[in-house]
mmCIF file of C-alpha atoms and ligand atoms in Angstrom:
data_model
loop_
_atom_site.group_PDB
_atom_site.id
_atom_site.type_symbol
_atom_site.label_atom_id
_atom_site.label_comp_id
_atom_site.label_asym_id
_atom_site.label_seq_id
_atom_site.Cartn_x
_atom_site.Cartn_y
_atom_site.Cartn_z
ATOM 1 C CA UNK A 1452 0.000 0.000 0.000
ATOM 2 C CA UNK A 1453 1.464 3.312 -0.852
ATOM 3 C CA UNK A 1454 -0.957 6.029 -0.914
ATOM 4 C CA UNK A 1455 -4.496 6.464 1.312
ATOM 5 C CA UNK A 1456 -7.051 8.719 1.622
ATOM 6 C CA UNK A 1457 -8.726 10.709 4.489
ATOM 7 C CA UNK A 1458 -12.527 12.703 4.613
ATOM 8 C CA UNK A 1459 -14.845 13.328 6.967
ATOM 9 C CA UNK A 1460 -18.171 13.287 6.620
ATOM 10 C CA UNK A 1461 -21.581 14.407 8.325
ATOM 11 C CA UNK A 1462 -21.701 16.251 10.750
ATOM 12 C CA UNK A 1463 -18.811 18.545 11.631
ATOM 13 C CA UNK A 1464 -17.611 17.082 15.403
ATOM 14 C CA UNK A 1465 -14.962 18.570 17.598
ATOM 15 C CA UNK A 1466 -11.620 16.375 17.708
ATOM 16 C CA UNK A 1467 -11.975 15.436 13.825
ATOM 17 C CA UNK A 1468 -8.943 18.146 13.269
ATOM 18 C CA UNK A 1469 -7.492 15.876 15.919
ATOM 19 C CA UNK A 1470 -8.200 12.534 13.594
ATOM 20 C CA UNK A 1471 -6.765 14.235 10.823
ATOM 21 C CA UNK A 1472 -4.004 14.910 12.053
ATOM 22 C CA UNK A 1473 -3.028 11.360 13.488
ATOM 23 C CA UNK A 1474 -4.017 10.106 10.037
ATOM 24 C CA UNK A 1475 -1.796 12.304 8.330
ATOM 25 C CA UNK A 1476 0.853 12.070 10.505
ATOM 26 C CA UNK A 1477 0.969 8.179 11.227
ATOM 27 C CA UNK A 1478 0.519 7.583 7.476
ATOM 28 C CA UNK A 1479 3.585 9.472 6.686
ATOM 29 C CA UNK A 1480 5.216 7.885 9.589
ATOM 30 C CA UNK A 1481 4.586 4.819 8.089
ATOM 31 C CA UNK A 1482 5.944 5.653 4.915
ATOM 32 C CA UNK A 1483 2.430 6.624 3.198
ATOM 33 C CA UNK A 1484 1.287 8.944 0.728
ATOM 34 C CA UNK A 1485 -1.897 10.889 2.071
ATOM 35 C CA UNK A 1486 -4.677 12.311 -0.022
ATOM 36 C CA UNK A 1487 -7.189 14.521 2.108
ATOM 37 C CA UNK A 1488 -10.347 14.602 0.248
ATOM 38 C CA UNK A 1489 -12.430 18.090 0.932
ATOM 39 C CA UNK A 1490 -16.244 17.634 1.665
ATOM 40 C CA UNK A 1491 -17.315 14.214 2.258
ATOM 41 C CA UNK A 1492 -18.425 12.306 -0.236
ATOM 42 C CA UNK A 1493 -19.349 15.005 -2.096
ATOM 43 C CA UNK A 1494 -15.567 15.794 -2.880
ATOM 44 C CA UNK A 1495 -15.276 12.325 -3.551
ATOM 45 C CA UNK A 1496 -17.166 11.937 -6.692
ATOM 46 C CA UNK A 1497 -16.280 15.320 -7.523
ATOM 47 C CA UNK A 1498 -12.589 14.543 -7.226
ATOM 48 C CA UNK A 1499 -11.551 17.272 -4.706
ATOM 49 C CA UNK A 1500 -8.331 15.953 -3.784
ATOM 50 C CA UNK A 1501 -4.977 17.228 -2.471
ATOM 51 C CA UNK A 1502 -1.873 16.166 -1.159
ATOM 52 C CA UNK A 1503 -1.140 16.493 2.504
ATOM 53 C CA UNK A 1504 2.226 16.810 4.037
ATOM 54 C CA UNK A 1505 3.227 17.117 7.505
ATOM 55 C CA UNK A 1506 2.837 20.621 7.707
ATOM 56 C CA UNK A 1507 -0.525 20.367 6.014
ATOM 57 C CA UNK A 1508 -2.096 19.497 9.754
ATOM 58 C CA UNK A 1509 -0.273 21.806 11.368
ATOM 59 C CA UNK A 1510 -1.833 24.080 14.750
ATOM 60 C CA UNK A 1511 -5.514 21.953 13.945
ATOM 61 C CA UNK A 1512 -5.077 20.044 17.192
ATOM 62 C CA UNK A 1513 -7.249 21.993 19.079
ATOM 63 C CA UNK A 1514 -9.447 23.402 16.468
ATOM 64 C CA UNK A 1515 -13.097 22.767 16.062
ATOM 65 C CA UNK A 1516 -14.707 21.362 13.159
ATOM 66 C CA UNK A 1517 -12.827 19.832 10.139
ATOM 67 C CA UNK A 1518 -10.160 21.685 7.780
ATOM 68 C CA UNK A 1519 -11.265 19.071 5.579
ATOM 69 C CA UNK A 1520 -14.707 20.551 5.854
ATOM 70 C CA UNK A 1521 -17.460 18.277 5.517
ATOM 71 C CA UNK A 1522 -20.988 17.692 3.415
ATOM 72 C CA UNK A 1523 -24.276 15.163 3.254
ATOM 73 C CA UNK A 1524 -23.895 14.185 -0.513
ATOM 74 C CA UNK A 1525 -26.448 13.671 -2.771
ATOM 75 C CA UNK A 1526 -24.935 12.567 -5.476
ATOM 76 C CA UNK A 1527 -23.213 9.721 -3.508
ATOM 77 C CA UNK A 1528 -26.355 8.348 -2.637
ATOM 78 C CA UNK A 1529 -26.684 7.590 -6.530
ATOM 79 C CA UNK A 1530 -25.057 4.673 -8.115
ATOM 80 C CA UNK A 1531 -23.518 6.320 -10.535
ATOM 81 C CA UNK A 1532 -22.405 8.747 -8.158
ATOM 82 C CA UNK A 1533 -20.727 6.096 -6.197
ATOM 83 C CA UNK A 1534 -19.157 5.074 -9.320
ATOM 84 C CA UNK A 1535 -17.490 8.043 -10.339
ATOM 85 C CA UNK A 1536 -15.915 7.851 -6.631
ATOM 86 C CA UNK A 1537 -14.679 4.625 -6.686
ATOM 87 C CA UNK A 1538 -13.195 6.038 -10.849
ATOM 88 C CA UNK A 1539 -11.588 9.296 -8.855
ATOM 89 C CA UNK A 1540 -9.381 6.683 -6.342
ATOM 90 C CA UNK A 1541 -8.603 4.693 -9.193
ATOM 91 C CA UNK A 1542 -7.283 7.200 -11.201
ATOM 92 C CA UNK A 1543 -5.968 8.731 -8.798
ATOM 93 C CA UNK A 1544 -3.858 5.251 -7.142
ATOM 94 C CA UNK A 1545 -5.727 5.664 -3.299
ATOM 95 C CA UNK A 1546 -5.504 2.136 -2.103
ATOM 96 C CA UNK A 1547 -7.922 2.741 1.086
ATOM 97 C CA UNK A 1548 -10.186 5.381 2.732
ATOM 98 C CA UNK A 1549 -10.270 6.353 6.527
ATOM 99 C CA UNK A 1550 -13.604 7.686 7.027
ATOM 100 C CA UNK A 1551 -14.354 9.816 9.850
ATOM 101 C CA UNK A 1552 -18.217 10.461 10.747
ATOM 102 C CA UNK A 1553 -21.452 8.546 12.029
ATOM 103 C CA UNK A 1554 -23.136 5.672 10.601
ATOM 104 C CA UNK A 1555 -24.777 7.067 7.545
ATOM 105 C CA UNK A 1556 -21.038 7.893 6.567
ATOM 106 C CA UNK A 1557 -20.035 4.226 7.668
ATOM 107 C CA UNK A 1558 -23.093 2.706 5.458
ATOM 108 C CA UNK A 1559 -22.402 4.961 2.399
ATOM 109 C CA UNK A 1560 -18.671 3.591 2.695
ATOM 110 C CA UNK A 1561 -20.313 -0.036 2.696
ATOM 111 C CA UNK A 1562 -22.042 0.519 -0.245
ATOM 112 C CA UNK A 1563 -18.804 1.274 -2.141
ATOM 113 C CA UNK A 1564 -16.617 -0.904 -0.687
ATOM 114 C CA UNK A 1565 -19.623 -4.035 -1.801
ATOM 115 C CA UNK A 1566 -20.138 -2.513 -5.214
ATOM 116 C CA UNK A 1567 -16.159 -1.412 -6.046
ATOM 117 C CA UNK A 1568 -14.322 -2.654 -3.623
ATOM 118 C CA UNK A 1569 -13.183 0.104 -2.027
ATOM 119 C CA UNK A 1570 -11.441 -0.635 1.277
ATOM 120 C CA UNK A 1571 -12.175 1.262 4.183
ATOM 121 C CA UNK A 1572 -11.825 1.726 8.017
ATOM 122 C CA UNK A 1573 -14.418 3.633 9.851
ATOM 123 C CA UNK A 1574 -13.547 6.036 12.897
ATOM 124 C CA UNK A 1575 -16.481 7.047 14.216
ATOM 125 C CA UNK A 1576 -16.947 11.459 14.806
ATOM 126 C CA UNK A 1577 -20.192 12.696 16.284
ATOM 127 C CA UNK A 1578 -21.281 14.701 19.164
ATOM 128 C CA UNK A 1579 -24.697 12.130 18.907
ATOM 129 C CA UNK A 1580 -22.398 9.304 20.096
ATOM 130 C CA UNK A 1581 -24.657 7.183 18.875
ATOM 131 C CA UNK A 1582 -22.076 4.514 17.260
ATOM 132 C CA UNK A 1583 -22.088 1.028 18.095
ATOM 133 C CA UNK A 1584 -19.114 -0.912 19.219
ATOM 134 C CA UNK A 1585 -17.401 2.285 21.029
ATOM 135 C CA UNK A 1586 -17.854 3.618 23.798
ATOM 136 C CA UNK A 1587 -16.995 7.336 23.091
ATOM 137 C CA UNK A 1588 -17.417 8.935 19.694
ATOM 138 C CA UNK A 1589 -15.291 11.870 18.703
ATOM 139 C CA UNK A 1590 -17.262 15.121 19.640
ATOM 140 C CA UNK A 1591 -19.103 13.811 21.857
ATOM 141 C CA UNK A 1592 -17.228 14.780 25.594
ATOM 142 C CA UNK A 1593 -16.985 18.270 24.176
ATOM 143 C CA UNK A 1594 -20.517 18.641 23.040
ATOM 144 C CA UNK A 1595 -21.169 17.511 26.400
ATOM 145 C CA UNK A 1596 -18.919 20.525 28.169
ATOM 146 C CA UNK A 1597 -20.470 23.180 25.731
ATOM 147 C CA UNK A 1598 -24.093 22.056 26.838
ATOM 148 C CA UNK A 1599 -23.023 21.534 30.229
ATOM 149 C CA UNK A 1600 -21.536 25.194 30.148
ATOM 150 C CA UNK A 1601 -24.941 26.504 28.607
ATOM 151 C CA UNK A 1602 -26.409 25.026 31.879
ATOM 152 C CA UNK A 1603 -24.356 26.384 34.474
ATOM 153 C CA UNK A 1604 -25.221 29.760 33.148
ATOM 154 C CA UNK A 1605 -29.259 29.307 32.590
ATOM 155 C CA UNK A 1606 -29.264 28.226 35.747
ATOM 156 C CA UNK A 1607 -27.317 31.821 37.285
ATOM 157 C CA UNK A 1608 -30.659 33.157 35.189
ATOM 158 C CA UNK A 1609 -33.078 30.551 36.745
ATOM 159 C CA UNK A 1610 -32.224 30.968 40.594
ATOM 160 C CA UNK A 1611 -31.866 34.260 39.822
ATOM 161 C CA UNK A 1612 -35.645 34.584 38.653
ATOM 162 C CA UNK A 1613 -36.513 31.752 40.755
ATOM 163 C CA UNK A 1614 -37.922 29.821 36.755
ATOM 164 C CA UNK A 1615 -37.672 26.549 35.980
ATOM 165 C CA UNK A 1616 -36.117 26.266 32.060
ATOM 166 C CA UNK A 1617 -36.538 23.753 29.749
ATOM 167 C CA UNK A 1618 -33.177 22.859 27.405
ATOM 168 C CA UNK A 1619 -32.982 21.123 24.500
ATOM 169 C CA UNK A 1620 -30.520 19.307 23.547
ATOM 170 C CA UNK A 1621 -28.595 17.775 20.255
ATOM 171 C CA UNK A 1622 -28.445 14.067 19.738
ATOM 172 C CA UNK A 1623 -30.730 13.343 16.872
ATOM 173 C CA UNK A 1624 -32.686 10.377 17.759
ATOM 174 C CA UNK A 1625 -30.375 9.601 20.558
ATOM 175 C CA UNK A 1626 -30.771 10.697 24.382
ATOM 176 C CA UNK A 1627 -26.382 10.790 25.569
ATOM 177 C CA UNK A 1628 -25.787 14.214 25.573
ATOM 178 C CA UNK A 1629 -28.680 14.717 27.116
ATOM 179 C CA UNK A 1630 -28.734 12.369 30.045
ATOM 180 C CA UNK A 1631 -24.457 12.922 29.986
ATOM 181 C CA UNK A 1632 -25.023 16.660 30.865
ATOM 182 C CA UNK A 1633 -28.215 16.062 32.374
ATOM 183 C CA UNK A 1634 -26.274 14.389 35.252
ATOM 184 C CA UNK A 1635 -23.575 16.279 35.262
ATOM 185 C CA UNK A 1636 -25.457 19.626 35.032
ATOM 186 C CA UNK A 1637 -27.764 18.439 38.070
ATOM 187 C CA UNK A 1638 -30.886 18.682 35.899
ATOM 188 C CA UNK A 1639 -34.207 17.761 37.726
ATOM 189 C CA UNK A 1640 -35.944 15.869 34.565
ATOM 190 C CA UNK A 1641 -33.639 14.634 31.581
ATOM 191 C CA UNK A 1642 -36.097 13.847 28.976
ATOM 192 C CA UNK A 1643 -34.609 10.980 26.603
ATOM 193 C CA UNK A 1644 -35.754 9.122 23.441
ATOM 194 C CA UNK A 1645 -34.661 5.483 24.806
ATOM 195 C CA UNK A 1646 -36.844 5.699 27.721
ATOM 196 C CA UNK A 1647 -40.639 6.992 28.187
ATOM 197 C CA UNK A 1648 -41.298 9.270 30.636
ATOM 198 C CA UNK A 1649 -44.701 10.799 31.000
ATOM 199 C CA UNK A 1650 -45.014 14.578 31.472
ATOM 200 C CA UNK A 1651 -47.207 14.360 34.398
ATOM 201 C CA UNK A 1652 -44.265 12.790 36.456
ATOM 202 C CA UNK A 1653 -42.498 15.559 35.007
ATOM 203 C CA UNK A 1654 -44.776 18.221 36.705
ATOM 204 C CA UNK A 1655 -45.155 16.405 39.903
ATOM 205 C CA UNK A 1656 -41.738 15.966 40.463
ATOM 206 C CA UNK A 1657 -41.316 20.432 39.606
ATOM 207 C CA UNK A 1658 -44.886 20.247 42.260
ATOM 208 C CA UNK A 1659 -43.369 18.312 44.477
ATOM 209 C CA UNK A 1660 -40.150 20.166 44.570
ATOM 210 C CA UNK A 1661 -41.536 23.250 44.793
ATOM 211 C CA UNK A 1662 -43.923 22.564 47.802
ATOM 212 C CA UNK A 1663 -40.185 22.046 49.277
ATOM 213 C CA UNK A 1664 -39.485 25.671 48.756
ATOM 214 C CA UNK A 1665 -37.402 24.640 45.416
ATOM 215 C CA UNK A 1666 -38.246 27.615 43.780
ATOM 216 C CA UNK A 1667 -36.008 27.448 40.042
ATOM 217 C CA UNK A 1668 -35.739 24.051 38.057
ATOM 218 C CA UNK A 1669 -33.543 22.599 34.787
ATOM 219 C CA UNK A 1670 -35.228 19.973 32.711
ATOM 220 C CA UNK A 1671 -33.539 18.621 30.091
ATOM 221 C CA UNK A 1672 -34.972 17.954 26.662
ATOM 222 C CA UNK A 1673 -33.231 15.317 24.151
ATOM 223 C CA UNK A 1674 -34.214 17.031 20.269
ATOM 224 C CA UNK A 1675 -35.412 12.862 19.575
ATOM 225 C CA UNK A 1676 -37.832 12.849 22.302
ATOM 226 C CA UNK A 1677 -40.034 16.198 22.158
ATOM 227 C CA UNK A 1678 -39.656 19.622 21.134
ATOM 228 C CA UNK A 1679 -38.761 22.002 24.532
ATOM 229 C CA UNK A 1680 -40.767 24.358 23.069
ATOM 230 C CA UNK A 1681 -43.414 22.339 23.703
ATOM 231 C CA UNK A 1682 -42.486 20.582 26.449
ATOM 232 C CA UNK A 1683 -42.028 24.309 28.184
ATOM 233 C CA UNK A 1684 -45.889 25.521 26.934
ATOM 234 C CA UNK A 1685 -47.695 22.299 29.170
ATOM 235 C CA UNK A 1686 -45.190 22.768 32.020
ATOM 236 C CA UNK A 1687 -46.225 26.170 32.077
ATOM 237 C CA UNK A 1688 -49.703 25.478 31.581
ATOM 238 C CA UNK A 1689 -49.741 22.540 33.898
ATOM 239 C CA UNK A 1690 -47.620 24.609 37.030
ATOM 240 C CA UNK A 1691 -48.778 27.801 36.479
ATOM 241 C CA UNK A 1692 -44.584 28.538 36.717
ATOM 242 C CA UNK A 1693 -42.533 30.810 35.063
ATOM 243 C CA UNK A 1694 -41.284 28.756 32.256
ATOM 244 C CA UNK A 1695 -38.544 29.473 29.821
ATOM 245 C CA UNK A 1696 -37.043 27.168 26.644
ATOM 246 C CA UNK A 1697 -33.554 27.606 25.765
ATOM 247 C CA UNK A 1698 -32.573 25.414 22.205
ATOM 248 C CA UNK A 1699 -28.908 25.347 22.313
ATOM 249 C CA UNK A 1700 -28.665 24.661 18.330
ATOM 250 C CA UNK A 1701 -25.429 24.287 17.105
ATOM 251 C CA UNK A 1702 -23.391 25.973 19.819
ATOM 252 C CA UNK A 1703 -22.929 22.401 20.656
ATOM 253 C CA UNK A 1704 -20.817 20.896 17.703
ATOM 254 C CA UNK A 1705 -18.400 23.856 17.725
ATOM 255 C CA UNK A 1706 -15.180 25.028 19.905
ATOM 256 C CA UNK A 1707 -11.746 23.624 20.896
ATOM 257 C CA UNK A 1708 -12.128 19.990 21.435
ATOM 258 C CA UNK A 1709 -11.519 18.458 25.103
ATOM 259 C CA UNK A 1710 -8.446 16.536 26.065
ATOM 260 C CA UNK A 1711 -10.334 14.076 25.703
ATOM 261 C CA UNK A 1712 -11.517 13.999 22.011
ATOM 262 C CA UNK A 1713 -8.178 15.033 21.136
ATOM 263 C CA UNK A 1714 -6.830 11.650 22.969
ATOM 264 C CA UNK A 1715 -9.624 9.348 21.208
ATOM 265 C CA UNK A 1716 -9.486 10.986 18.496
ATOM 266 C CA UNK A 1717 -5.646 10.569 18.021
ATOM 267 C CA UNK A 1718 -5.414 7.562 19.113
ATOM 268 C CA UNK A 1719 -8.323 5.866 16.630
ATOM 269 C CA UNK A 1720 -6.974 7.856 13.933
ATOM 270 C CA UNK A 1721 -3.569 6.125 13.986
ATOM 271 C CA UNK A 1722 -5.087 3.110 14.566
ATOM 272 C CA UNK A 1723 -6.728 3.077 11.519
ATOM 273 C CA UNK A 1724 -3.911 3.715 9.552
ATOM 274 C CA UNK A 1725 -2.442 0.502 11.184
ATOM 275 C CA UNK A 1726 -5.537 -1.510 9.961
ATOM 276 C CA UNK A 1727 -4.727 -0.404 6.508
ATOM 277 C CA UNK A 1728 -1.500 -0.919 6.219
ATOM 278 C CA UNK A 1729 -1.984 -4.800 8.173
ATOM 279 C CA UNK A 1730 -4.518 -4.966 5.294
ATOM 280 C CA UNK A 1731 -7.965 -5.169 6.910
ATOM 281 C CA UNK A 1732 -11.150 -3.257 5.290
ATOM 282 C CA UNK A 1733 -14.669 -3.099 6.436
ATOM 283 C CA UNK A 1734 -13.815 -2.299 9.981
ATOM 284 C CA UNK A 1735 -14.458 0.669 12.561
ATOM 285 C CA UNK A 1736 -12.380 1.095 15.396
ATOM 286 C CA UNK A 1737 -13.558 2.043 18.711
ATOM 287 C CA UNK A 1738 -12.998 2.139 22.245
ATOM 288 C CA UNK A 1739 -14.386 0.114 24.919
ATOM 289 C CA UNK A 1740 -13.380 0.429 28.310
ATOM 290 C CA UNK A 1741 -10.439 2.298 27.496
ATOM 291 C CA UNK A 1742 -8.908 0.081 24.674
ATOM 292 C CA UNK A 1743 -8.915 0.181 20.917
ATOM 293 C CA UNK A 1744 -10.905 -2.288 18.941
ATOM 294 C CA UNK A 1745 -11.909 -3.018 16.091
ATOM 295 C CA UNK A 1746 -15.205 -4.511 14.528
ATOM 296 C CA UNK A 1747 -16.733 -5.515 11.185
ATOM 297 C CA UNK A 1748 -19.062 -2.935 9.524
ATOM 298 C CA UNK A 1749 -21.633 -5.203 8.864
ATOM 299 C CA UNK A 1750 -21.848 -6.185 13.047
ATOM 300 C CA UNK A 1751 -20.901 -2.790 14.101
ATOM 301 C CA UNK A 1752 -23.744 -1.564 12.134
ATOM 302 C CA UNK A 1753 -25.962 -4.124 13.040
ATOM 303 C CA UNK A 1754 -25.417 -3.553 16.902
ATOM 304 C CA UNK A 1755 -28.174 -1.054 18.659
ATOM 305 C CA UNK A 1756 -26.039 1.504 20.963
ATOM 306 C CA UNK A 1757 -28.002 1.194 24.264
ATOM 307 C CA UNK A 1758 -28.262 3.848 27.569
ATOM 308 C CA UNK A 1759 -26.945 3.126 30.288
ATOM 309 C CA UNK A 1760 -30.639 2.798 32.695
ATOM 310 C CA UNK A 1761 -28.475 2.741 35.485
ATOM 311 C CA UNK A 1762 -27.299 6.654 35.036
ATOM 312 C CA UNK A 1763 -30.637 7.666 33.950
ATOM 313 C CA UNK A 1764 -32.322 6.092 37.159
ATOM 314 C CA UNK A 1765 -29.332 7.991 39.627
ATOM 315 C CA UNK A 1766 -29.819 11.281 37.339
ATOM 316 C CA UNK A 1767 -33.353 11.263 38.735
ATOM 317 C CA UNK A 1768 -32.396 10.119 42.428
ATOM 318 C CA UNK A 1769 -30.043 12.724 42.434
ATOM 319 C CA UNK A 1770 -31.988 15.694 41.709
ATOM 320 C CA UNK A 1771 -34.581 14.786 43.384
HETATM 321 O O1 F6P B 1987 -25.412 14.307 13.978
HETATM 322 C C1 F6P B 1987 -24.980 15.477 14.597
HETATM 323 C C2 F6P B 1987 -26.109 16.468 14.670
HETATM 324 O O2 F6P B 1987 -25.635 17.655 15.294
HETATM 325 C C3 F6P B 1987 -27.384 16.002 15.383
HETATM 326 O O3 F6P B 1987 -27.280 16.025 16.769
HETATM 327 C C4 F6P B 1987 -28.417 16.935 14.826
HETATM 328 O O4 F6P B 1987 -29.700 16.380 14.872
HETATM 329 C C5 F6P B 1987 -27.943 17.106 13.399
HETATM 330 O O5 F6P B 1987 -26.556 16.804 13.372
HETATM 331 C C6 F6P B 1987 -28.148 18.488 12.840
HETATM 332 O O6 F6P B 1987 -27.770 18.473 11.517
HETATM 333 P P1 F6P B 1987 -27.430 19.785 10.678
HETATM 334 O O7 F6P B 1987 -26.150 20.354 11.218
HETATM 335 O O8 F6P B 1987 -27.281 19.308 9.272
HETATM 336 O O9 F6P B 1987 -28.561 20.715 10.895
#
């Protein structure tokens, strides 16, 4: 193998500078030729390509986003899109692909490695952290922090006021930044996809609370389980409180990653390199309880990423 390729794709996730970088950098090592490909998928068919050097990921360690930048393509989706990426590596002699995003980036680098071959490792960049077979996606802690920051200050606001605020969160159809900073933020009522929780035990717990003389509340609202804006209309209605919604939006994805994404990210971003050059394809690499793994695509995409009940359940005991 002499010459690989890097993109990322999806969502833009703190850390993937980070990923970059270690690609870059351990491909080189290695003796590599790196290609970074600019926006997704979509610079993949359209043959955006250019040469990185050492220098190339230079001072990105502890930027946000991706200097790679990043896009959902359309035309990928297409077969004959797919074909004129699998033509552009050809042509231009990249051997294998390290993909850096979520799972409809890992499926979309299925689908060409099945119909051309293509070979491919995963590393798996999102704040959703919604990924099978890891434990931590990159993004994810500092989505986390930047929500968890947006709390600590709504809540100066909300004792201030004496209101109880409703927050919601990123995560797509997925509840871990949520019940992450829910726990972490001391929120009274994380409200998650994975697990149904009816808005009257909602209320009762704010009643109850407040019959204590707790006079300002946080609830927590993952985007995949309700809208807070509607959430915060029947908890006003139902109280009688003063009741705010706060959507945090995009705030989330961006700033310096964490120590942390900048370790995972490093770290599975060299790995796959390794996986390359041993001459694997079809895998995404992970970590689980603090080592690096790696799985097939077809079982890490078959897996269901589960919450951990036991965090929800002391969220709630905790603020109660
Ligand atoms: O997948 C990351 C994510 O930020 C989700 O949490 C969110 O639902 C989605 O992307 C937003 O997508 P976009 O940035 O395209 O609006």
């Amino acid at each position: 193998m002499k010459r690989i390729g890097v993109l990322t794709s999806g969502g833009d996730a703190p850390g993937m500078n980070a990923a970059i970088r270690a690609v870059v950098r351990m491909a080189i090592f290695r003796g590599l030729e790196v290609i970074g490909i600019q926006r997704g998928y979509s610079g993949l068919v359209n043959g955006e390509f250019r040469e990185m050097n050492l220098s190339s990921v230079a001072d990105i360690i502890h930027r946000g986003g991706t200097v790679l930048r990043t896009a959902r393509s359309e035309s990928f989706r297409t077969p004959e899109g797919r074909k004129k990426a699998a033509d552009n590596l050809r042509e231009n002699c990249i051997e294998g692909l390290v993909i850096i995003g979520g799972d409809g980036s890992f499926r979309g680098a299925r689908c060409l490695n099945d119909e051309h071959g293509v070979r491919f490792i995963g590393v798996p960049g999102t704040i959703d952290n919604d990924i099978p077979c890891t434990d931590y996606c990159i993004g994810f802690d500092t989505a986390v922090n930047n929500v968890l920051d947006a709390i600590n200050k709504i809540r100066d606001t909300a004792t201030s006021h004496e209101r109880t605020y409703v927050i919601e969160v990123m995560g797509r159809n997925s509840g871990f930044i949520a019940l992450e900073a829910g726990l972490a933020g001391g929120a009274e009522s994380i409200l998650i996809p994975e697990i149904e929780v009816k808005l009257d035990e909602v209320v009762e717990k704010l009643l109850r609370g407040h019959s204590r003389g707790k006079l300002h509340s946080v609830i927590i609202v993952a985007e995949g389980a309700a809208s807070g804006l509607d959430i915060c209309r029947e908890i006003q209605e139902k109280t009688g409180f003063d009741t705010k919604v706060t959507i945090l939006g995009h705030i989330q994805r961006g700033g310096s990653p964490t120590a942390f994404d900048r370790t995972v990210a490093s770290r599975l971003g060299a790995m796959a390199v390794d996986l390359l050059i041993e001459g694997k394809e079809r895998r995404v690499v992970g970590v689980v309880s603090g080592n690096l793994k790696d799985f097939d695509i077809d079982y890490a995409l078959s897996q269901e990423k589960t919450i951990n009940r036991s965090i929800y359940d002391l969220a709630g005991i905790l603020a109660i």
